[in-house]
Tab-separated table of C-alpha atoms in Angstrom:
chain	number	residue	atom	x	y	z
A	13	UNK	CA	-26.717	7.305	-10.425
A	14	UNK	CA	-23.796	8.148	-8.178
A	15	UNK	CA	-21.553	11.011	-9.271
A	16	UNK	CA	-19.556	11.473	-6.065
A	17	UNK	CA	-15.998	10.296	-6.743
A	18	UNK	CA	-15.468	9.629	-3.048
A	19	UNK	CA	-18.153	6.950	-2.926
A	20	UNK	CA	-18.668	5.849	-6.525
A	21	UNK	CA	-17.502	2.303	-5.847
A	22	UNK	CA	-19.566	1.762	-2.760
A	23	UNK	CA	-23.241	2.757	-3.051
A	24	UNK	CA	-26.264	1.882	-5.232
A	25	UNK	CA	-25.995	2.889	-8.851
A	26	UNK	CA	-22.222	2.448	-8.692
A	27	UNK	CA	-19.946	-0.597	-9.247
A	28	UNK	CA	-20.071	-3.185	-6.484
A	29	UNK	CA	-17.553	-5.611	-5.114
A	30	UNK	CA	-16.058	-4.003	-2.029
A	31	UNK	CA	-16.529	-4.875	1.605
A	32	UNK	CA	-18.261	-1.532	2.045
A	33	UNK	CA	-20.748	-2.415	-0.681
A	34	UNK	CA	-21.627	-5.555	1.270
A	35	UNK	CA	-22.016	-3.475	4.435
A	36	UNK	CA	-24.442	-1.153	2.653
A	37	UNK	CA	-26.330	-4.037	1.027
A	38	UNK	CA	-27.054	-5.613	4.416
A	39	UNK	CA	-27.702	-2.300	6.177
A	40	UNK	CA	-28.744	0.652	3.972
A	41	UNK	CA	-28.549	2.931	7.028
A	42	UNK	CA	-24.775	2.970	6.517
A	43	UNK	CA	-25.112	5.126	3.377
A	44	UNK	CA	-24.614	8.427	5.205
A	45	UNK	CA	-21.480	7.161	6.912
A	46	UNK	CA	-19.996	6.045	3.617
A	47	UNK	CA	-20.695	9.342	1.901
A	48	UNK	CA	-18.924	11.220	4.683
A	49	UNK	CA	-16.020	8.933	5.323
A	50	UNK	CA	-14.818	6.952	2.314
A	51	UNK	CA	-11.531	8.066	0.802
A	52	UNK	CA	-10.802	8.008	-2.932
A	53	UNK	CA	-7.607	7.114	-4.763
A	54	UNK	CA	-7.372	10.722	-5.937
A	55	UNK	CA	-7.338	11.895	-2.309
A	56	UNK	CA	-4.576	9.425	-1.506
A	57	UNK	CA	-2.446	10.384	-4.507
A	58	UNK	CA	-2.671	14.072	-3.591
A	59	UNK	CA	-1.612	13.283	-0.028
A	60	UNK	CA	1.324	11.083	-1.080
A	61	UNK	CA	-0.055	7.944	0.553
A	62	UNK	CA	1.622	5.836	-2.156
A	63	UNK	CA	5.200	6.804	-1.270
A	64	UNK	CA	6.818	4.124	0.881
A	65	UNK	CA	10.316	3.972	2.362
A	66	UNK	CA	13.618	3.367	0.589
A	67	UNK	CA	13.756	-0.138	-0.840
A	68	UNK	CA	16.697	-1.168	1.359
A	69	UNK	CA	14.550	-0.697	4.475
A	70	UNK	CA	11.581	-2.751	3.350
A	71	UNK	CA	9.851	-5.514	5.273
A	72	UNK	CA	9.222	-8.493	2.935
A	73	UNK	CA	5.852	-9.091	4.625
A	74	UNK	CA	4.633	-5.915	2.899
A	75	UNK	CA	5.359	-7.308	-0.577
A	76	UNK	CA	1.649	-7.984	-1.385
A	77	UNK	CA	0.921	-4.268	-0.977
A	78	UNK	CA	3.830	-2.875	-3.018
A	79	UNK	CA	3.270	-1.822	-6.641
A	80	UNK	CA	6.934	-1.383	-7.498
A	81	UNK	CA	9.884	0.946	-6.933
A	82	UNK	CA	10.904	4.339	-8.281
A	83	UNK	CA	14.286	5.942	-7.574
A	84	UNK	CA	14.926	3.268	-4.936
A	85	UNK	CA	11.711	4.132	-3.095
A	86	UNK	CA	8.884	1.619	-2.848
A	87	UNK	CA	5.523	2.641	-4.297
A	88	UNK	CA	2.494	1.351	-2.403
A	89	UNK	CA	-0.326	-0.142	-4.445
A	90	UNK	CA	-3.277	2.163	-3.784
A	91	UNK	CA	-5.628	-0.300	-5.463
A	92	UNK	CA	-5.027	-2.340	-2.312
A	93	UNK	CA	-4.958	0.591	0.121
A	94	UNK	CA	-8.243	2.246	-0.910
A	95	UNK	CA	-10.543	-0.737	-0.228
A	96	UNK	CA	-8.573	-1.776	2.866
A	97	UNK	CA	-8.857	1.698	4.377
A	98	UNK	CA	-12.541	1.969	3.543
A	99	UNK	CA	-13.138	-1.472	5.053
A	100	UNK	CA	-11.410	-0.247	8.220
A	101	UNK	CA	-13.597	2.873	8.245
A	102	UNK	CA	-16.740	0.767	7.935
A	103	UNK	CA	-15.690	-1.341	10.921
A	104	UNK	CA	-14.776	1.722	12.988
A	105	UNK	CA	-18.196	3.141	12.179
A	106	UNK	CA	-19.823	0.009	13.582
A	107	UNK	CA	-17.733	0.171	16.748
A	108	UNK	CA	-18.479	3.846	17.366
A	109	UNK	CA	-22.196	3.370	16.638
A	110	UNK	CA	-22.214	0.883	19.539
A	111	UNK	CA	-20.661	3.505	21.864
A	112	UNK	CA	-17.242	1.894	21.459
A	113	UNK	CA	-14.168	3.815	22.618
A	114	UNK	CA	-11.461	4.451	20.024
A	115	UNK	CA	-7.902	5.122	21.184
A	116	UNK	CA	-5.823	7.094	18.654
A	117	UNK	CA	-2.100	6.332	18.951
A	118	UNK	CA	0.646	8.335	17.271
A	119	UNK	CA	3.649	9.392	19.324
A	120	UNK	CA	6.162	10.507	16.711
A	121	UNK	CA	6.556	14.197	15.976
A	122	UNK	CA	4.930	14.099	12.523
A	123	UNK	CA	1.700	12.711	13.954
A	124	UNK	CA	1.540	13.972	17.535
A	125	UNK	CA	-0.517	17.166	17.208
A	126	UNK	CA	-2.755	15.805	14.448
A	127	UNK	CA	-3.570	12.726	16.561
A	128	UNK	CA	-4.632	14.917	19.480
A	129	UNK	CA	-6.783	17.163	17.280
A	130	UNK	CA	-8.485	14.236	15.537
A	131	UNK	CA	-9.310	12.434	18.780
A	132	UNK	CA	-10.653	15.602	20.390
A	133	UNK	CA	-12.755	16.403	17.319
A	134	UNK	CA	-14.730	13.177	17.763
A	135	UNK	CA	-14.689	13.040	21.590
A	136	UNK	CA	-12.365	10.055	21.693
A	137	UNK	CA	-9.016	9.333	23.350
A	138	UNK	CA	-5.369	9.563	22.411
A	139	UNK	CA	-1.745	8.883	23.266
A	140	UNK	CA	0.454	11.303	21.341
A	141	UNK	CA	3.681	11.348	23.330
A	142	UNK	CA	5.649	8.396	24.676
A	143	UNK	CA	3.717	5.145	25.045
A	144	UNK	CA	4.198	3.951	28.622
A	145	UNK	CA	4.754	0.205	28.891
A	146	UNK	CA	1.690	-1.411	30.444
A	147	UNK	CA	-0.630	1.417	29.460
A	148	UNK	CA	-3.200	-1.218	28.497
A	149	UNK	CA	-1.980	-4.444	30.073
A	150	UNK	CA	-1.393	-2.831	33.476
A	151	UNK	CA	-4.529	-0.700	33.492
A	152	UNK	CA	-4.997	-0.877	37.285
A	153	UNK	CA	-1.712	0.949	37.847
A	154	UNK	CA	-2.468	3.423	35.062
A	155	UNK	CA	-5.847	4.122	36.662
A	156	UNK	CA	-4.077	5.075	39.908
A	157	UNK	CA	-1.850	7.495	37.987
A	158	UNK	CA	-4.930	8.996	36.338
A	159	UNK	CA	-6.476	9.503	39.775
A	160	UNK	CA	-3.310	11.291	40.880
A	161	UNK	CA	-3.490	13.469	37.751
A	162	UNK	CA	-7.075	14.469	38.493
A	163	UNK	CA	-6.240	15.167	42.146
A	164	UNK	CA	-3.418	17.486	41.077
A	165	UNK	CA	-5.701	19.220	38.573
A	166	UNK	CA	-8.180	19.898	41.366
A	167	UNK	CA	-5.429	21.200	43.648
A	168	UNK	CA	-4.151	23.551	40.938
A	169	UNK	CA	-7.633	25.011	40.529
A	170	UNK	CA	-8.905	25.193	44.117
A	171	UNK	CA	-6.032	27.244	45.521
A	172	UNK	CA	-4.148	24.379	47.179
A	173	UNK	CA	-0.980	25.133	45.184
A	174	UNK	CA	-1.083	28.748	46.399
A	175	UNK	CA	-0.804	27.581	50.004
A	176	UNK	CA	2.360	25.574	49.357
A	177	UNK	CA	5.944	26.766	49.438
A	178	UNK	CA	7.346	27.799	46.057
A	179	UNK	CA	9.438	24.632	45.915
A	180	UNK	CA	6.500	22.329	46.736
A	181	UNK	CA	4.224	24.132	44.279
A	182	UNK	CA	6.865	23.846	41.551
A	183	UNK	CA	7.318	20.113	42.199
A	184	UNK	CA	3.572	19.462	41.994
A	185	UNK	CA	3.252	21.596	38.873
A	186	UNK	CA	5.995	19.582	37.198
A	187	UNK	CA	4.331	16.330	38.269
A	188	UNK	CA	1.009	17.582	36.912
A	189	UNK	CA	2.567	18.553	33.575
A	190	UNK	CA	4.321	15.198	33.269
A	191	UNK	CA	1.149	13.218	34.006
A	192	UNK	CA	-0.936	15.399	31.683
A	193	UNK	CA	1.609	14.883	28.921
A	194	UNK	CA	1.492	11.093	29.176
A	195	UNK	CA	-2.057	10.415	30.408
A	196	UNK	CA	-4.090	13.513	29.544
A	197	UNK	CA	-5.526	11.929	26.418
A	198	UNK	CA	-6.894	8.886	28.283
A	199	UNK	CA	-7.813	10.367	31.667
A	200	UNK	CA	-11.541	10.251	30.869
A	201	UNK	CA	-11.508	6.918	29.006
A	202	UNK	CA	-12.920	5.079	32.023
A	203	UNK	CA	-11.481	1.687	31.101
A	204	UNK	CA	-9.836	-0.125	28.218
A	205	UNK	CA	-10.619	1.017	24.662
A	206	UNK	CA	-12.647	-1.027	22.180
A	207	UNK	CA	-10.204	-0.387	19.326
A	208	UNK	CA	-6.835	1.228	18.552
A	209	UNK	CA	-6.204	3.398	15.504
A	210	UNK	CA	-2.438	3.603	15.073
A	211	UNK	CA	-0.234	5.842	12.953
A	212	UNK	CA	2.971	3.888	12.150
A	213	UNK	CA	2.748	0.241	13.178
A	214	UNK	CA	6.535	-0.018	13.432
A	215	UNK	CA	6.930	2.914	15.826
A	216	UNK	CA	3.972	1.847	17.986
A	217	UNK	CA	4.739	-1.883	18.131
A	218	UNK	CA	4.514	-1.968	21.953
A	219	UNK	CA	0.983	-0.541	21.910
A	220	UNK	CA	-0.023	-3.058	19.246
A	221	UNK	CA	1.423	-5.968	21.219
A	222	UNK	CA	-0.470	-4.906	24.355
A	223	UNK	CA	-3.711	-4.637	22.389
A	224	UNK	CA	-3.093	-8.097	20.905
A	225	UNK	CA	-2.623	-9.559	24.384
A	226	UNK	CA	-5.989	-8.144	25.447
A	227	UNK	CA	-7.893	-8.990	22.265
A	228	UNK	CA	-8.438	-5.326	21.365
A	229	UNK	CA	-8.713	-4.885	17.567
A	230	UNK	CA	-5.925	-2.848	15.971
A	231	UNK	CA	-6.353	-0.594	12.939
A	232	UNK	CA	-2.989	0.706	11.744
A	233	UNK	CA	-1.193	2.569	8.998
A	234	UNK	CA	1.545	0.170	7.901
A	235	UNK	CA	4.385	1.522	5.745
A	236	UNK	CA	6.723	-0.580	3.606
A	237	UNK	CA	9.300	-0.840	6.411
A	238	UNK	CA	6.812	-2.189	8.959
A	239	UNK	CA	5.590	-5.603	10.085
A	240	UNK	CA	1.836	-6.037	9.499
A	241	UNK	CA	1.625	-8.970	11.933
A	242	UNK	CA	-0.596	-8.164	14.894
A	243	UNK	CA	-2.607	-5.588	12.967
A	244	UNK	CA	-6.220	-6.677	12.457
A	245	UNK	CA	-6.986	-4.024	9.849
A	246	UNK	CA	-3.851	-3.265	7.837
A	247	UNK	CA	-3.858	0.045	5.932
A	248	UNK	CA	-0.778	0.103	3.656
A	249	UNK	CA	0.390	3.703	3.356
A	250	UNK	CA	2.902	6.446	3.993
A	251	UNK	CA	3.172	7.080	7.729
A	252	UNK	CA	5.498	10.111	7.615
A	253	UNK	CA	3.982	12.752	5.317
A	254	UNK	CA	1.857	15.272	7.221
A	255	UNK	CA	-0.773	15.384	4.456
A	256	UNK	CA	-1.116	11.604	4.439
A	257	UNK	CA	-1.355	11.397	8.232
A	258	UNK	CA	-3.983	14.159	8.242
A	259	UNK	CA	-5.971	12.355	5.554
A	260	UNK	CA	-6.172	9.155	7.612
A	261	UNK	CA	-7.006	10.942	10.854
A	262	UNK	CA	-9.637	13.244	9.358
A	263	UNK	CA	-11.407	10.303	7.718
A	264	UNK	CA	-11.391	8.244	10.912
A	265	UNK	CA	-12.598	11.182	13.020
A	266	UNK	CA	-15.448	11.850	10.561
A	267	UNK	CA	-16.387	8.172	10.637
A	268	UNK	CA	-16.445	8.082	14.435
A	269	UNK	CA	-18.530	11.260	14.646
A	270	UNK	CA	-21.035	9.856	12.186
A	271	UNK	CA	-21.145	6.511	13.977
A	272	UNK	CA	-21.850	8.266	17.253
A	273	UNK	CA	-24.588	10.362	15.651
A	274	UNK	CA	-26.200	7.149	14.398
A	275	UNK	CA	-26.233	5.886	17.975
A	276	UNK	CA	-27.857	9.110	19.186
A	277	UNK	CA	-30.395	8.971	16.360
A	278	UNK	CA	-31.346	5.382	17.208
A	279	UNK	CA	-31.731	6.340	20.879
A	280	UNK	CA	-34.003	9.237	19.914
A	281	UNK	CA	-36.044	6.930	17.687
A	282	UNK	CA	-36.450	4.418	20.531
A	283	UNK	CA	-37.564	7.195	22.880
A	284	UNK	CA	-40.089	8.380	20.291
A	285	UNK	CA	-41.511	4.866	19.895
A	286	UNK	CA	-41.794	4.464	23.675
A	287	UNK	CA	-43.588	7.808	23.934
A	288	UNK	CA	-46.168	6.650	21.412
């Protein structure tokens, strides 16, 4: 019998009915991922996931996910959020287990550092400062900028900068810093991502639109003031509170790490079979 509150609704011996239950039923190997990555309602309440924006700023398209209002602030229905987030985690686990590349996007101040840390913790990619228009849809140009970034990195390390005049060295250093700031999180991505995980669908609407144009699935935290259109996996929740943002990012990073370890385990198993 399951006693873990984080997974009690999703594994054998516990109530069924969720998308994650179906995932487990068809592939029991997903059990370990679920134990590590599912998020409970208690976790969300502690993190303030249920607090939306002031009622006057709401987007009517978010009505199905709103429980009510308190002191003119919308309260998000966590009975909707919990299964929707866990469904998103299950899908992200599948993508990462197939060596898929996840691009974390969160450029506002409340999310910036946490986005970088989460992506780095699972060896994935991130944009945590300004989203440059065409970052996905004009990848050829972006790739040239990434090449320039790497060239400048090499020059800064091999002594080339030391041979320049102070003015030239300063100009290249500034160019390097600017490119690192905007492209550092995707410089090793090696092509378009297989999925976007977005903090604040409203703030990152340009990134979402570009992903839509390219058929890249979008997973996004959507607050009560945001438009859920264009988001393939909507996660209704607070997109401002640091604790809430950290909760989402930590769960996604854990899911991606576990998905990648499943891929490595399956590769090792195949090698073992071949050796026999």
